[in-house]
XYZ file of C-alpha atoms in Angstrom:
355
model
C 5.501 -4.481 2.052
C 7.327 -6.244 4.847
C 11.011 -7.379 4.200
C 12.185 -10.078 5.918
C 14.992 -9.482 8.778
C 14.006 -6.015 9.518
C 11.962 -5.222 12.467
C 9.615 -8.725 13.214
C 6.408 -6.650 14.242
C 6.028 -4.673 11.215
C 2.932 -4.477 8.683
C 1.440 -5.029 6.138
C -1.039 -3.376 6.573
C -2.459 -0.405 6.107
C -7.508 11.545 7.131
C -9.627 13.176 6.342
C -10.703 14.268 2.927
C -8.789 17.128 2.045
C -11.123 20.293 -0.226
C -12.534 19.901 -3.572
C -9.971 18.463 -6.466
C -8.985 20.735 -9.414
C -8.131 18.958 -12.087
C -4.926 19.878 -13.170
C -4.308 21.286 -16.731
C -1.626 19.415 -18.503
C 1.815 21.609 -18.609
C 4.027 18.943 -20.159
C 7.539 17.721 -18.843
C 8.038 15.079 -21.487
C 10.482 15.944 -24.426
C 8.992 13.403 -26.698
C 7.558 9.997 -26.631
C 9.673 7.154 -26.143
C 11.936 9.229 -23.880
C 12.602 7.041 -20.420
C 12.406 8.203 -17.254
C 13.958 7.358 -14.220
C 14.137 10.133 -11.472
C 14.640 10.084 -7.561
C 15.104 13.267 -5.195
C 13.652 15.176 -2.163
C 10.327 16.866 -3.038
C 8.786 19.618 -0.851
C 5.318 17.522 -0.054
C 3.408 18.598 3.077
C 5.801 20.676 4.082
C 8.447 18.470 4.349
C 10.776 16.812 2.075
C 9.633 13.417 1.052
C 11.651 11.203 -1.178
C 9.704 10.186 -4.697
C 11.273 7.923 -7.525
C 10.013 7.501 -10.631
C 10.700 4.860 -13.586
C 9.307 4.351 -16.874
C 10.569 3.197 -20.348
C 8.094 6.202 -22.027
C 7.587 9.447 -20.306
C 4.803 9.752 -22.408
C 2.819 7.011 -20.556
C -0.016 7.127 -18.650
C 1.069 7.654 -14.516
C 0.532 5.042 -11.854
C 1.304 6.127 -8.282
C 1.683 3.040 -5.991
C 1.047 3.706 -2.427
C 3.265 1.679 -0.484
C 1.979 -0.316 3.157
C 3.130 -0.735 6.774
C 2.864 1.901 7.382
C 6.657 2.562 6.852
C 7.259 -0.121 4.481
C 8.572 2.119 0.975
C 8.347 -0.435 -1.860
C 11.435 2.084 -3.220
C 14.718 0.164 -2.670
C 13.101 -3.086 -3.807
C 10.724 -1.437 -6.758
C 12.402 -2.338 -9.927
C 12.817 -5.576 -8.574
C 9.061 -5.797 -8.219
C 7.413 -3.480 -10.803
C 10.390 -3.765 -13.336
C 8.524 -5.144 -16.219
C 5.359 -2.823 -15.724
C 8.030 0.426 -17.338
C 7.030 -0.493 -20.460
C 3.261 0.488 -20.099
C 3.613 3.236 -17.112
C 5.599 6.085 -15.703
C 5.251 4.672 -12.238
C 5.477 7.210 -9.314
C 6.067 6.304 -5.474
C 7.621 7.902 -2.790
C 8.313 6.994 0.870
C 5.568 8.308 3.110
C 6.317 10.729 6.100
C 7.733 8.908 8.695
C 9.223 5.668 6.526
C 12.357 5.343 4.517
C 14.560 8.210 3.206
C 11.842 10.918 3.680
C 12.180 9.623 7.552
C 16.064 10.432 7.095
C 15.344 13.663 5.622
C 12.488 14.878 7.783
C 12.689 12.790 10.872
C 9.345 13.300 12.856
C 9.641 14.879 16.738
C 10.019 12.772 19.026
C 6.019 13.468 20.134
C 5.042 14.198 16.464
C 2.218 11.825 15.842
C 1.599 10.079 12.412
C -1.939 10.989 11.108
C -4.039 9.637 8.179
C -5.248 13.615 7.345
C -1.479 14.282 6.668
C -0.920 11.262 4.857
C -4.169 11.602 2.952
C -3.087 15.404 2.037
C 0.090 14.345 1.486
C -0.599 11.492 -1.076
C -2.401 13.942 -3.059
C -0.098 16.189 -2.995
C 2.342 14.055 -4.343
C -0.545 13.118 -7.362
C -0.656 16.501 -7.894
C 3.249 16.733 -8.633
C 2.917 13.982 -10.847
C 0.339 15.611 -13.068
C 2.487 18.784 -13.421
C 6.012 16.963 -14.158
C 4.737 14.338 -16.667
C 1.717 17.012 -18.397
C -1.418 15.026 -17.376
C -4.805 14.946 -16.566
C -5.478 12.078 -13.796
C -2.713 9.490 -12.771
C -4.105 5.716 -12.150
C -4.106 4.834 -8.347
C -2.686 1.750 -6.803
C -2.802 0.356 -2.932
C -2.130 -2.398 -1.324
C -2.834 -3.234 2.470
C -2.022 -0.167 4.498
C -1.514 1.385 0.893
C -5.169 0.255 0.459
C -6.672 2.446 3.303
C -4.714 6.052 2.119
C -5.211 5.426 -1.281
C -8.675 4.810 -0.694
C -8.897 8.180 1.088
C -6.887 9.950 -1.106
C -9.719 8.561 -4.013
C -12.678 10.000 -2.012
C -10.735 12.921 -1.627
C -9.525 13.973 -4.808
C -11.963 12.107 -7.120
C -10.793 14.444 -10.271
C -7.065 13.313 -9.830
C -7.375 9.528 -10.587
C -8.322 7.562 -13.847
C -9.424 4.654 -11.477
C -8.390 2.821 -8.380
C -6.874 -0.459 -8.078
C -6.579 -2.031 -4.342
C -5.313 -5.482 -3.065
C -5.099 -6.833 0.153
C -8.104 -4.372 0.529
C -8.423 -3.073 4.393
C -11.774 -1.878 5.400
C -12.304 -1.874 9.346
C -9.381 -3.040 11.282
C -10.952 -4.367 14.332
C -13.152 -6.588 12.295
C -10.220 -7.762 10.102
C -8.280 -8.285 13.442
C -11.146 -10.284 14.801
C -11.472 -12.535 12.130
C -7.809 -13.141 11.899
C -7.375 -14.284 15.401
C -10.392 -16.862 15.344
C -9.162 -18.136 12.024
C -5.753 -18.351 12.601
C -5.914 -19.888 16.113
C -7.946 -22.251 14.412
C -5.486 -23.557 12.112
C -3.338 -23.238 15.018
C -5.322 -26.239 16.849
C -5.804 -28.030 13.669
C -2.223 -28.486 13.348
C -1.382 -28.972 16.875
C 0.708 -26.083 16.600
C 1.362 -25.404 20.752
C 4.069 -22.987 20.465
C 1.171 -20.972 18.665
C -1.641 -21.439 20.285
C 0.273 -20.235 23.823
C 0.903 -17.475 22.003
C -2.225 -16.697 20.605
C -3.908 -17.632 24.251
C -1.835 -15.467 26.122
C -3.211 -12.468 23.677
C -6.544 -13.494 23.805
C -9.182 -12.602 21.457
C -8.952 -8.531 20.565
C -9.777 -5.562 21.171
C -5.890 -4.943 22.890
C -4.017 -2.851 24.633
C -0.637 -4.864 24.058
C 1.183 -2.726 21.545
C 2.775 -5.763 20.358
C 0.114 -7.801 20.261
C -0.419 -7.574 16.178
C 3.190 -7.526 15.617
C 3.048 -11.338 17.408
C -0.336 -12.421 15.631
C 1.309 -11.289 12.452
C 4.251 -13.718 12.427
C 1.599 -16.655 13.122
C -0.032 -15.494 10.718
C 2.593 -15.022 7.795
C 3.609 -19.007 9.055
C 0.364 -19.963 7.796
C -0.296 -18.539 4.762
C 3.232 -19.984 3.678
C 1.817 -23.146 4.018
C -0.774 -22.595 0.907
C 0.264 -19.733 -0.900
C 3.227 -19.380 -3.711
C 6.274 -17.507 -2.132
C 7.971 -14.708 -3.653
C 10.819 -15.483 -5.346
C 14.149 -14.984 -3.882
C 16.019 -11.846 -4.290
C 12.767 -9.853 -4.892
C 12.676 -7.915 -1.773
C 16.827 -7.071 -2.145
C 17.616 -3.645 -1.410
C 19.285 -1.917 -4.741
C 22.201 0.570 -5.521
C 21.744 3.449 -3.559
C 19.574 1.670 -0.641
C 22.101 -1.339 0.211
C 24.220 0.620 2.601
C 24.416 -0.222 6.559
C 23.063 3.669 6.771
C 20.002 3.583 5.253
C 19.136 0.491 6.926
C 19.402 1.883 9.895
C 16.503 4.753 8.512
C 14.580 2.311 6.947
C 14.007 0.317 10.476
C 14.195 3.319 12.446
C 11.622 4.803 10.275
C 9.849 1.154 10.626
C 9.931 1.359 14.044
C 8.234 5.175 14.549
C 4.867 4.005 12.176
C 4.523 1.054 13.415
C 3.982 2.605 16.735
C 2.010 5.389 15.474
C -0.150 2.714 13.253
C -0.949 0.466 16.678
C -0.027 3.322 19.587
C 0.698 2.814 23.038
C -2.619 0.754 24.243
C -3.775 -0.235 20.614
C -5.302 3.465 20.206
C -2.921 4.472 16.831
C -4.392 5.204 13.757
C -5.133 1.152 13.240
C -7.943 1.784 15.605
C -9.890 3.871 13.863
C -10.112 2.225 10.434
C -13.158 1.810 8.836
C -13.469 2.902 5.133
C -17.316 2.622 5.001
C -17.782 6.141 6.978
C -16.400 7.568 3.863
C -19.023 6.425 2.068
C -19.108 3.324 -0.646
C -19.444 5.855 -3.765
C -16.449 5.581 -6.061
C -15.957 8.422 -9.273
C -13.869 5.807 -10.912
C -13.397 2.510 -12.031
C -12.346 -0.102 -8.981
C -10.587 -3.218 -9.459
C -10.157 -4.603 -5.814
C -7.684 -8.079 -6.050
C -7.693 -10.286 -2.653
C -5.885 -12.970 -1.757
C -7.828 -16.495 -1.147
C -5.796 -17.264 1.968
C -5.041 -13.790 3.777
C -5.547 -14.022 6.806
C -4.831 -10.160 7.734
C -7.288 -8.639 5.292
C -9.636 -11.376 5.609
C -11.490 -12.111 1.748
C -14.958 -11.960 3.245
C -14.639 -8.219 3.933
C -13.021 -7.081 0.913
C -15.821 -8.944 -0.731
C -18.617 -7.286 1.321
C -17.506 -3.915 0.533
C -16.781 -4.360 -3.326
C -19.934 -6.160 -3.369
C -21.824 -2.538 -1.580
C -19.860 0.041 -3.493
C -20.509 1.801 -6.534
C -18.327 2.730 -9.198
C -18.531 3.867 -12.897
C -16.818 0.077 -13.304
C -16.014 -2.287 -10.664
C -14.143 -5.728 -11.408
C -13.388 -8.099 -7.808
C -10.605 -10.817 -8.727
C -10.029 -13.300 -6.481
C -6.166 -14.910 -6.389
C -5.542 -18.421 -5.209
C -2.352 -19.353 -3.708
C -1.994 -15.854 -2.194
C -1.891 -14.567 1.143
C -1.264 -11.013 2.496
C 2.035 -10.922 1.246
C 3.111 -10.366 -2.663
C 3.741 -13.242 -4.580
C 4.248 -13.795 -8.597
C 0.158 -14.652 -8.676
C -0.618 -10.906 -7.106
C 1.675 -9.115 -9.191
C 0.609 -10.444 -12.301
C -2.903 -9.853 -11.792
C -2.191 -6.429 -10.641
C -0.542 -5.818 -13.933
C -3.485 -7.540 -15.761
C -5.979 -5.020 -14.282
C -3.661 -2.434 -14.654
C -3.283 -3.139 -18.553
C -7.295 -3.197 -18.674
C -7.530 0.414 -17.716
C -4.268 1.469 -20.147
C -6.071 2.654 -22.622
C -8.450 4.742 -21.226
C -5.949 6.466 -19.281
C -4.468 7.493 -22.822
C -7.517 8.842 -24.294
C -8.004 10.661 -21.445
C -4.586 12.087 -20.943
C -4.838 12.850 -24.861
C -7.942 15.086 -24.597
């Protein structure tokens, strides 16, 4: 997610499989239903420390882990704000991802460390993995959005045995063809509207493939103008940073933290790890259910190639909801629906943890 006022080229957007899954036995961490939970600290992930928070109104319910976007976008100091009303139904895990928020204060990269999708693949299950073993579980349930969409897809191909099902929006599947499409389409509202300020910027990028590093950072704020324009807005306050993130200090590592994926995620001449998305040379075959929920009017993760993949993958259950009035960006409409599938696969995550 992308808060407003922080750096103006961020994302929202978007390793290799790591070895063979072993399901983890169930050890138990939960004194006894109906006991909340609400934990944040420094985990060793990856060989780093890496900040993870979790919430929930039952420790005995089933685990989400919500990958966040950007990359280096946490959804952490905002979360409750967000996913507040979702504690009743799930102990929900996230953490800040190497290179973004306070794990970015506690483990700050080299200076010529390079962000990777293998690491943040490894990581991500890593951190699933913890889950399982602190809350006594068999699989957690597995939720993306954007750039979140691309490692949690990985980390699902990766570590089928970990996840009760996976539930993307905003769904990312080949970045140079979502960046294609984005350009055309948006520099075509651009004209419609007789937007000039827009269309000299959009002329001066040309069409993509680039080697501007800021190029997406510029079609990006076009972009986000536009799907104001027909989409419902998140309501105010939402994306407010909460006690223990509203200090001038952790600001200041939030952006910086911004700042070092965002390069990483475009590099130098548009050769980052954006470059060399494209989720279909993992293969199409899920191990769980899928629920992928786009946005009507994105115009970064265009709807025609979210639908084109859901439409060629398989999975044990696969469910495609469109949302109207919603762009790229979360709004009341994509949380809701998010919760909606998320409800829909409650109860199978019980029986399953039960066994």
């Amino acid at each position: 997610m992308r808060i407003p006022g922080l750096m103006a080229a961020a994302l929202l957007l978007f390793g290799t499989t790591v070895g063979a899954a072993q399901a983890v036995e169930p050890a138990g961490v939960c004194p006894a239903p109906g006991q909340p939970v609400h934990e944040s600290s420094l985990v060793t992930i990856g060989g780093i420390e890496q900040w993870v928070v979790v919430d929930g109104a039952d420790c005995s319910n089933p685990v989400l882990l919500i990958v966040h976007g950007g990359p280096g976008n946490p959804n952490t100091p905002f979360a409750r704000n967000v996913f507040g009303s979702w504690e009743t139904d799930f102990t929900i895990v996230q953490w800040d991802q190497r290179g973004s928020g306070k794990t970015y204060a506690a483990s700050p990269p080299a200076e010529d460390e390079a962000l990777t999708l293998e690491a943040l693949s490894a990581d991500g299950v890593e951190v699933a993995r913890y889950a399982l073993e602190r809350f006594g579980k068999r699989k957690v349930i597995l939720m993306g959005g954007s750039w979140g969409s691309v490692l949690a897809t990985h980390m699902a191909m990766a570590a089928p045995d970990l996840f009760h099902a996976y539930v993307g929006t905003g769904q990312m599947v080949n970045y140079q063809d979502s960046l294609r499409i984005s350009y055309g389409r948006t520099t075509t509202l651009a004209a419609a509207s007789g937007d000039g300020d827009a269309l000299a910027k959009l002329e001066a990028l040309g069409p993509p493939p680039w080697t501007n590093p800021r190029a997406f950072g510029i079609l990006r704020r076009i972009t986000r103008k536009y799907e104001a324009l027909v989409s419902e807005p998140a309501p105010e306050g939402w994306f407010t940073f909460g006690p223990g993130y509203d200090t001038p200090a952790y600001a200041a590592d939030y952006e910086a933290g911004e700042d070092y994926s965002f390069f990483q995620f475009v590099g130098p001449a548009n050769n980052g790890i954006a470059s060399g998305i494209d989720l279909r040379t993992l293969g199409t075959a899920f191990a769980m259910p899928v629920y992928l929920l786009q946005g009507e009017v994105d115009l970064v993760t265009p709807p025609e190639l979210s639908r084109a993949y859901f439409d060629d993958l398989s999975a044990p259950e696969k469910t495609y909801v469109p949302l109207a009035r919603t762009g790229h960006d979360p709004n009341p409409i994509m949380i809701e629906a998010q919760h909606a599938a998320l409800r829909q696969l409650r109860a199978a995550a019980v029986i399953t943890d039960q066994r």
